[in-house]
Amino acid sequence: MLEAREIRKSFKGHSVLKGTSLSLENSSLSGLIGPSGGGKSVLLKILGSVVRPDSGEVSRNSGGEASISLMFQEGALFDSLSVFDNVAFPLVSGKVPASSLKGAVRDEVQEKVTAVLGRVGLTKAAHKMPAQLSGGMRRRVSLARALVARPRLVLLDDPTAGLDPVASSVIMNLIVELHREYLPTTLMVSHDLRRLFPVVDKIHALFNGQICFSGTLEELKQFEDPLLRRFASCRYDLDG
Ligand SMILES: Nc1ncnc2c1ncn2[C@@H]1O[C@H](COP(=O)(O)OP(=O)(O)OP(=O)(O)O)[C@@H](O)[C@H]1O
Ligand SMILES: [Mg+2]
């Protein structure tokens, strides 16, 4: 279980998170939705210990920080490293390129990276550089990198942003498949509500700096808040 309590965060006097509280069950797959600029990425970075909140606390029951991975909205690949080395990065603690590794460690890294690249359909792109990839391929590399070390907590920031419908479905299916495989606690931000809602156990909505709704899709359909309904029903038929 992960629990964030009363998180507050301001940037230059502009208050983004205003006492945000959120809890995630172990092994659940959850979605985080809300308007652009509402603080979803900031919240994910706080949950992933990349950004420190002004106040409030985040507690996790297991794993420690080594077992968290955050897939950034921007993708954030290392431009000077090959696809293989980008994905290997969490396994080699900075010893790049992975080809400089020796013996059993090298074999283990090779095996894990090859396996995850296969899963995201990038076996043939292993030796390409990020600049040679399409947006969808870059996202798949980021996803492979986020999951290669099998972290207990996976935070995915808008993994289908800017992708065409087919590529978006491929990525979303992969996330669900990989989640099922070893059940990491997973929180995914997405504006792609049609693809997000059917696959998540729970939906959390961040509006005006607070989580105004946490529950299942069925519960969301019954939820009367006009702001949230208007937001969600633009992209998802809540009455369908
Ligand atoms: N490092 C930073 N310095 C200053 N302001 C920041 C910083 N990071 C985020 N912000 C501000 O915090 C607010 C929330 O940003 P955030 O990126 O979390 O929104 P979001 O909900 O992820 O939006 P989107 O759906 O467009 O990705 C914005 O006003 C943004 O400008
Ligand atoms: Mg964002």
Tab-separated table of C-alpha atoms and ligand atoms in Angstrom:
chain	number	residue	atom	x	y	z
A	1	MET	CA	0.000	0.000	0.000
A	2	LEU	CA	1.100	3.534	-0.756
A	3	GLU	CA	-0.406	6.409	1.102
A	4	ALA	CA	0.007	10.134	0.475
A	5	ARG	CA	-1.403	12.396	3.144
A	6	GLU	CA	-2.186	16.088	2.869
A	7	ILE	CA	0.438	16.840	0.242
A	8	ARG	CA	1.010	20.526	-0.455
A	9	LYS	CA	3.198	21.963	-3.180
A	10	SER	CA	3.549	25.500	-4.517
A	11	PHE	CA	5.759	26.974	-7.204
A	12	LYS	CA	6.643	30.647	-6.725
A	13	GLY	CA	3.557	31.278	-4.634
A	14	HIS	CA	1.261	29.396	-7.040
A	15	SER	CA	-0.309	26.592	-5.084
A	16	VAL	CA	-0.648	23.403	-7.181
A	17	LEU	CA	-1.357	20.668	-4.636
A	18	LYS	CA	-3.558	21.830	-1.765
A	19	GLY	CA	-3.730	18.999	0.702
A	20	THR	CA	-3.829	16.088	-1.749
A	21	SER	CA	-4.429	12.666	-0.196
A	22	LEU	CA	-4.349	9.401	-2.086
A	23	SER	CA	-3.969	5.743	-1.266
A	24	LEU	CA	-3.113	2.839	-3.530
A	25	GLU	CA	-3.724	-0.794	-2.639
A	26	ASN	CA	-0.866	-3.225	-3.120
A	27	SER	CA	-0.796	-4.666	-6.634
A	28	SER	CA	-3.626	-2.458	-7.884
A	29	LEU	CA	-3.722	-0.743	-11.257
A	30	SER	CA	-5.120	2.777	-10.871
A	31	GLY	CA	-5.714	5.778	-13.078
A	32	LEU	CA	-5.122	9.426	-12.239
A	33	ILE	CA	-7.161	11.936	-14.220
A	34	GLY	CA	-7.696	15.652	-14.129
A	35	PRO	CA	-7.348	18.861	-16.114
A	36	SER	CA	-4.124	19.890	-17.795
A	37	GLY	CA	-1.898	21.878	-15.458
A	38	GLY	CA	-3.735	20.447	-12.470
A	39	GLY	CA	-0.674	18.901	-10.854
A	40	LYS	CA	-0.822	15.226	-11.900
A	41	SER	CA	2.803	15.125	-13.008
A	42	VAL	CA	3.898	16.972	-9.876
A	43	LEU	CA	1.984	14.490	-7.721
A	44	LEU	CA	3.547	11.521	-9.547
A	45	LYS	CA	7.020	12.977	-9.017
A	46	ILE	CA	6.265	13.429	-5.314
A	47	LEU	CA	5.003	9.844	-5.028
A	48	GLY	CA	8.186	8.727	-6.788
A	49	SER	CA	10.433	10.810	-4.483
A	50	VAL	CA	11.732	12.863	-7.395
A	51	VAL	CA	10.193	16.079	-6.035
A	52	ARG	CA	9.846	16.964	-2.378
A	53	PRO	CA	6.481	18.274	-1.151
A	54	ASP	CA	6.291	21.508	0.897
A	55	SER	CA	4.359	19.538	3.497
A	56	GLY	CA	2.522	16.262	3.911
A	57	GLU	CA	3.914	12.776	3.750
A	58	VAL	CA	4.142	9.731	1.552
A	59	SER	CA	4.411	6.313	3.132
A	60	ARG	CA	5.024	2.999	1.446
A	61	ASN	CA	4.866	-0.365	3.114
A	62	SER	CA	7.637	-2.077	1.231
A	63	GLY	CA	10.479	-2.001	-1.186
A	64	GLY	CA	12.052	1.366	-0.457
A	65	GLU	CA	12.987	3.884	-3.114
A	66	ALA	CA	15.029	1.411	-5.121
A	67	SER	CA	11.825	-0.364	-6.012
A	68	ILE	CA	10.008	2.615	-7.534
A	69	SER	CA	10.045	3.564	-11.162
A	70	LEU	CA	8.621	6.633	-12.797
A	71	MET	CA	8.028	6.894	-16.522
A	72	PHE	CA	8.160	10.631	-17.186
A	73	GLN	CA	5.644	12.371	-19.421
A	74	GLU	CA	8.474	13.598	-21.656
A	75	GLY	CA	9.840	10.070	-22.073
A	76	ALA	CA	13.274	11.313	-21.006
A	77	LEU	CA	15.512	8.838	-22.823
A	78	PHE	CA	19.282	9.287	-22.706
A	79	ASP	CA	20.018	10.543	-26.217
A	80	SER	CA	23.598	9.337	-26.243
A	81	LEU	CA	22.704	5.763	-25.263
A	82	SER	CA	21.330	3.047	-27.520
A	83	VAL	CA	17.878	1.574	-26.932
A	84	PHE	CA	19.547	-1.414	-25.256
A	85	ASP	CA	21.575	0.764	-22.898
A	86	ASN	CA	18.609	2.998	-22.085
A	87	VAL	CA	16.617	-0.041	-21.011
A	88	ALA	CA	19.588	-1.585	-19.179
A	89	PHE	CA	20.165	1.605	-17.185
A	90	PRO	CA	18.156	0.696	-14.057
A	91	LEU	CA	19.969	-2.652	-13.893
A	92	VAL	CA	23.547	-1.450	-14.168
A	93	SER	CA	23.515	1.469	-11.698
A	94	GLY	CA	25.136	3.864	-14.097
A	95	LYS	CA	27.782	1.498	-15.522
A	96	VAL	CA	27.165	2.223	-19.184
A	97	PRO	CA	27.409	1.004	-21.801
A	98	ALA	CA	26.172	-2.392	-20.667
A	99	SER	CA	28.678	-3.981	-23.069
A	100	SER	CA	31.436	-2.954	-20.630
A	101	LEU	CA	29.996	-5.345	-18.037
A	102	LYS	CA	31.593	-8.719	-17.502
A	103	GLY	CA	30.633	-12.314	-16.815
A	104	ALA	CA	27.457	-13.366	-15.063
A	105	VAL	CA	26.243	-9.804	-14.489
A	106	ARG	CA	26.544	-9.103	-18.188
A	107	ASP	CA	24.607	-12.254	-19.065
A	108	GLU	CA	21.849	-11.421	-16.611
A	109	VAL	CA	21.485	-7.868	-17.918
A	110	GLN	CA	21.502	-9.159	-21.488
A	111	GLU	CA	18.777	-11.656	-20.685
A	112	LYS	CA	16.488	-9.210	-18.864
A	113	VAL	CA	16.839	-6.431	-21.417
A	114	THR	CA	16.330	-8.785	-24.344
A	115	ALA	CA	13.218	-10.220	-22.719
A	116	VAL	CA	11.580	-6.857	-22.040
A	117	LEU	CA	12.513	-5.488	-25.480
A	118	GLY	CA	10.773	-8.517	-26.944
A	119	ARG	CA	7.670	-7.728	-24.934
A	120	VAL	CA	7.478	-4.170	-26.255
A	121	GLY	CA	8.248	-5.309	-29.807
A	122	LEU	CA	11.626	-3.609	-30.084
A	123	THR	CA	13.978	-6.550	-30.482
A	124	LYS	CA	15.230	-5.261	-33.799
A	125	ALA	CA	15.686	-1.704	-32.515
A	126	ALA	CA	18.037	-2.640	-29.656
A	127	HIS	CA	21.050	-0.977	-31.232
A	128	LYS	CA	19.291	2.104	-32.555
A	129	MET	CA	19.764	5.523	-30.989
A	130	PRO	CA	16.751	7.446	-29.605
A	131	ALA	CA	16.960	10.051	-32.397
A	132	GLN	CA	16.214	7.297	-34.930
A	133	LEU	CA	12.929	6.287	-33.277
A	134	SER	CA	9.324	7.351	-33.752
A	135	GLY	CA	7.351	8.780	-30.828
A	136	GLY	CA	5.599	5.468	-30.256
A	137	MET	CA	8.864	3.569	-30.216
A	138	ARG	CA	10.347	6.042	-27.726
A	139	ARG	CA	7.365	5.477	-25.429
A	140	ARG	CA	7.858	1.735	-25.646
A	141	VAL	CA	11.539	2.157	-24.762
A	142	SER	CA	10.544	4.280	-21.731
A	143	LEU	CA	8.028	1.673	-20.683
A	144	ALA	CA	10.587	-1.128	-21.044
A	145	ARG	CA	13.057	0.879	-18.971
A	146	ALA	CA	10.423	1.533	-16.305
A	147	LEU	CA	9.640	-2.164	-15.954
A	148	VAL	CA	12.917	-3.990	-16.592
A	149	ALA	CA	13.930	-4.095	-12.925
A	150	ARG	CA	10.471	-5.241	-11.857
A	151	PRO	CA	9.858	-2.383	-9.414
A	152	ARG	CA	7.115	-2.774	-6.791
A	153	LEU	CA	5.702	0.689	-7.527
A	154	VAL	CA	5.250	1.824	-11.119
A	155	LEU	CA	4.232	5.402	-11.919
A	156	LEU	CA	3.378	6.059	-15.565
A	157	ASP	CA	2.859	9.633	-16.728
A	158	ASP	CA	0.596	9.777	-19.755
A	159	PRO	CA	2.156	6.815	-21.601
A	160	THR	CA	-0.091	7.165	-24.661
A	161	ALA	CA	0.208	10.949	-25.116
A	162	GLY	CA	0.568	11.981	-28.729
A	163	LEU	CA	0.250	8.470	-30.137
A	164	ASP	CA	-2.132	7.359	-32.867
A	165	PRO	CA	-5.070	5.141	-31.811
A	166	VAL	CA	-3.393	1.869	-32.778
A	167	ALA	CA	-0.123	2.691	-31.004
A	168	SER	CA	-2.106	3.890	-27.962
A	169	SER	CA	-3.973	0.599	-27.759
A	170	VAL	CA	-0.755	-1.366	-28.115
A	171	ILE	CA	0.847	0.554	-25.229
A	172	MET	CA	-2.245	0.316	-23.029
A	173	ASN	CA	-2.541	-3.449	-23.627
A	174	LEU	CA	1.120	-3.891	-22.816
A	175	ILE	CA	0.748	-2.029	-19.542
A	176	VAL	CA	-2.163	-4.231	-18.545
A	177	GLU	CA	-0.317	-7.411	-19.586
A	178	LEU	CA	2.882	-6.488	-17.775
A	179	HIS	CA	0.890	-5.486	-14.709
A	180	ARG	CA	-0.835	-8.880	-14.663
A	181	GLU	CA	2.484	-10.653	-14.902
A	182	TYR	CA	3.882	-9.673	-11.524
A	183	LEU	CA	1.335	-7.235	-10.069
A	184	PRO	CA	3.312	-4.132	-9.183
A	185	THR	CA	1.306	-1.335	-7.574
A	186	THR	CA	0.709	0.872	-10.605
A	187	LEU	CA	-0.619	4.404	-11.023
A	188	MET	CA	-1.068	5.747	-14.528
A	189	VAL	CA	-1.934	9.283	-15.579
A	190	SER	CA	-3.899	9.497	-18.807
A	191	HIS	CA	-6.213	11.807	-20.730
A	192	ASP	CA	-7.192	8.824	-22.844
A	193	LEU	CA	-10.221	7.960	-20.716
A	194	ARG	CA	-11.734	5.512	-23.212
A	195	ARG	CA	-8.684	3.318	-22.971
A	196	LEU	CA	-7.941	4.022	-19.310
A	197	PHE	CA	-11.302	3.481	-17.623
A	198	PRO	CA	-11.951	-0.101	-18.727
A	199	VAL	CA	-8.564	-1.400	-17.547
A	200	VAL	CA	-8.077	0.194	-14.120
A	201	ASP	CA	-9.255	-1.077	-10.716
A	202	LYS	CA	-9.704	2.465	-9.440
A	203	ILE	CA	-9.857	5.998	-10.746
A	204	HIS	CA	-8.552	9.013	-8.822
A	205	ALA	CA	-9.525	12.510	-9.945
A	206	LEU	CA	-7.337	15.526	-9.166
A	207	PHE	CA	-9.220	18.800	-9.374
A	208	ASN	CA	-8.291	22.121	-7.793
A	209	GLY	CA	-5.330	20.615	-6.017
A	210	GLN	CA	-7.250	17.860	-4.293
A	211	ILE	CA	-8.381	14.333	-4.993
A	212	CYS	CA	-12.121	14.887	-5.314
A	213	PHE	CA	-12.967	11.304	-6.269
A	214	SER	CA	-11.417	7.864	-5.707
A	215	GLY	CA	-13.367	4.818	-6.746
A	216	THR	CA	-14.311	2.319	-9.416
A	217	LEU	CA	-15.734	3.171	-12.814
A	218	GLU	CA	-19.160	2.051	-11.588
A	219	GLU	CA	-18.863	4.460	-8.664
A	220	LEU	CA	-17.749	7.243	-10.977
A	221	LYS	CA	-20.857	6.700	-13.092
A	222	GLN	CA	-22.972	7.352	-9.982
A	223	PHE	CA	-20.901	10.304	-8.809
A	224	GLU	CA	-22.812	13.541	-9.145
A	225	ASP	CA	-20.062	16.186	-9.031
A	226	PRO	CA	-20.842	18.385	-12.089
A	227	LEU	CA	-17.244	19.461	-12.716
A	228	LEU	CA	-15.932	15.905	-12.802
A	229	ARG	CA	-18.885	14.681	-14.881
A	230	ARG	CA	-18.356	17.404	-17.440
A	231	PHE	CA	-14.629	16.621	-17.608
A	232	ALA	CA	-15.089	12.871	-17.913
A	233	SER	CA	-18.050	12.828	-20.256
A	234	CYS	CA	-16.195	14.807	-22.928
A	235	ARG	CA	-14.045	11.749	-23.507
A	236	TYR	CA	-16.046	8.868	-22.112
A	237	ASP	CA	-19.735	8.037	-22.248
A	238	LEU	CA	-20.553	7.730	-18.552
A	239	ASP	CA	-24.157	6.861	-19.295
A	240	GLY	CA	-23.302	4.161	-21.835
B	1	LIG	N1	9.431	22.613	-11.680
B	1	LIG	C1	8.406	23.469	-11.759
B	1	LIG	N2	8.592	24.784	-11.586
B	1	LIG	C2	7.574	25.656	-11.660
B	1	LIG	N3	6.302	25.301	-11.904
B	1	LIG	C3	6.042	24.007	-12.077
B	1	LIG	C4	7.079	23.023	-12.029
B	1	LIG	N4	6.517	21.808	-12.240
B	1	LIG	C5	5.200	22.025	-12.418
B	1	LIG	N5	4.915	23.348	-12.329
B	1	LIG	C6	3.571	23.935	-12.449
B	1	LIG	O1	2.681	23.156	-11.696
B	1	LIG	C7	1.403	23.096	-12.342
B	1	LIG	C8	0.980	21.661	-12.517
B	1	LIG	O2	1.797	21.059	-13.510
B	1	LIG	P1	1.704	19.535	-13.896
B	1	LIG	O3	2.750	19.319	-14.919
B	1	LIG	O4	1.779	18.689	-12.684
B	1	LIG	O5	0.248	19.410	-14.524
B	1	LIG	P2	-0.450	18.113	-15.161
B	1	LIG	O6	-1.698	17.855	-14.402
B	1	LIG	O7	0.539	17.020	-15.238
B	1	LIG	O8	-0.838	18.617	-16.617
B	1	LIG	P3	-0.892	17.780	-18.019
B	1	LIG	O9	-2.170	17.017	-17.988
B	1	LIG	O10	-0.901	18.848	-19.050
B	1	LIG	O11	0.326	16.930	-18.086
B	1	LIG	C9	1.538	23.884	-13.640
B	1	LIG	O12	1.051	25.189	-13.414
B	1	LIG	C10	3.028	23.909	-13.868
B	1	LIG	O13	3.411	25.049	-14.576
B	2	MG	MG	1.506	16.087	-16.714
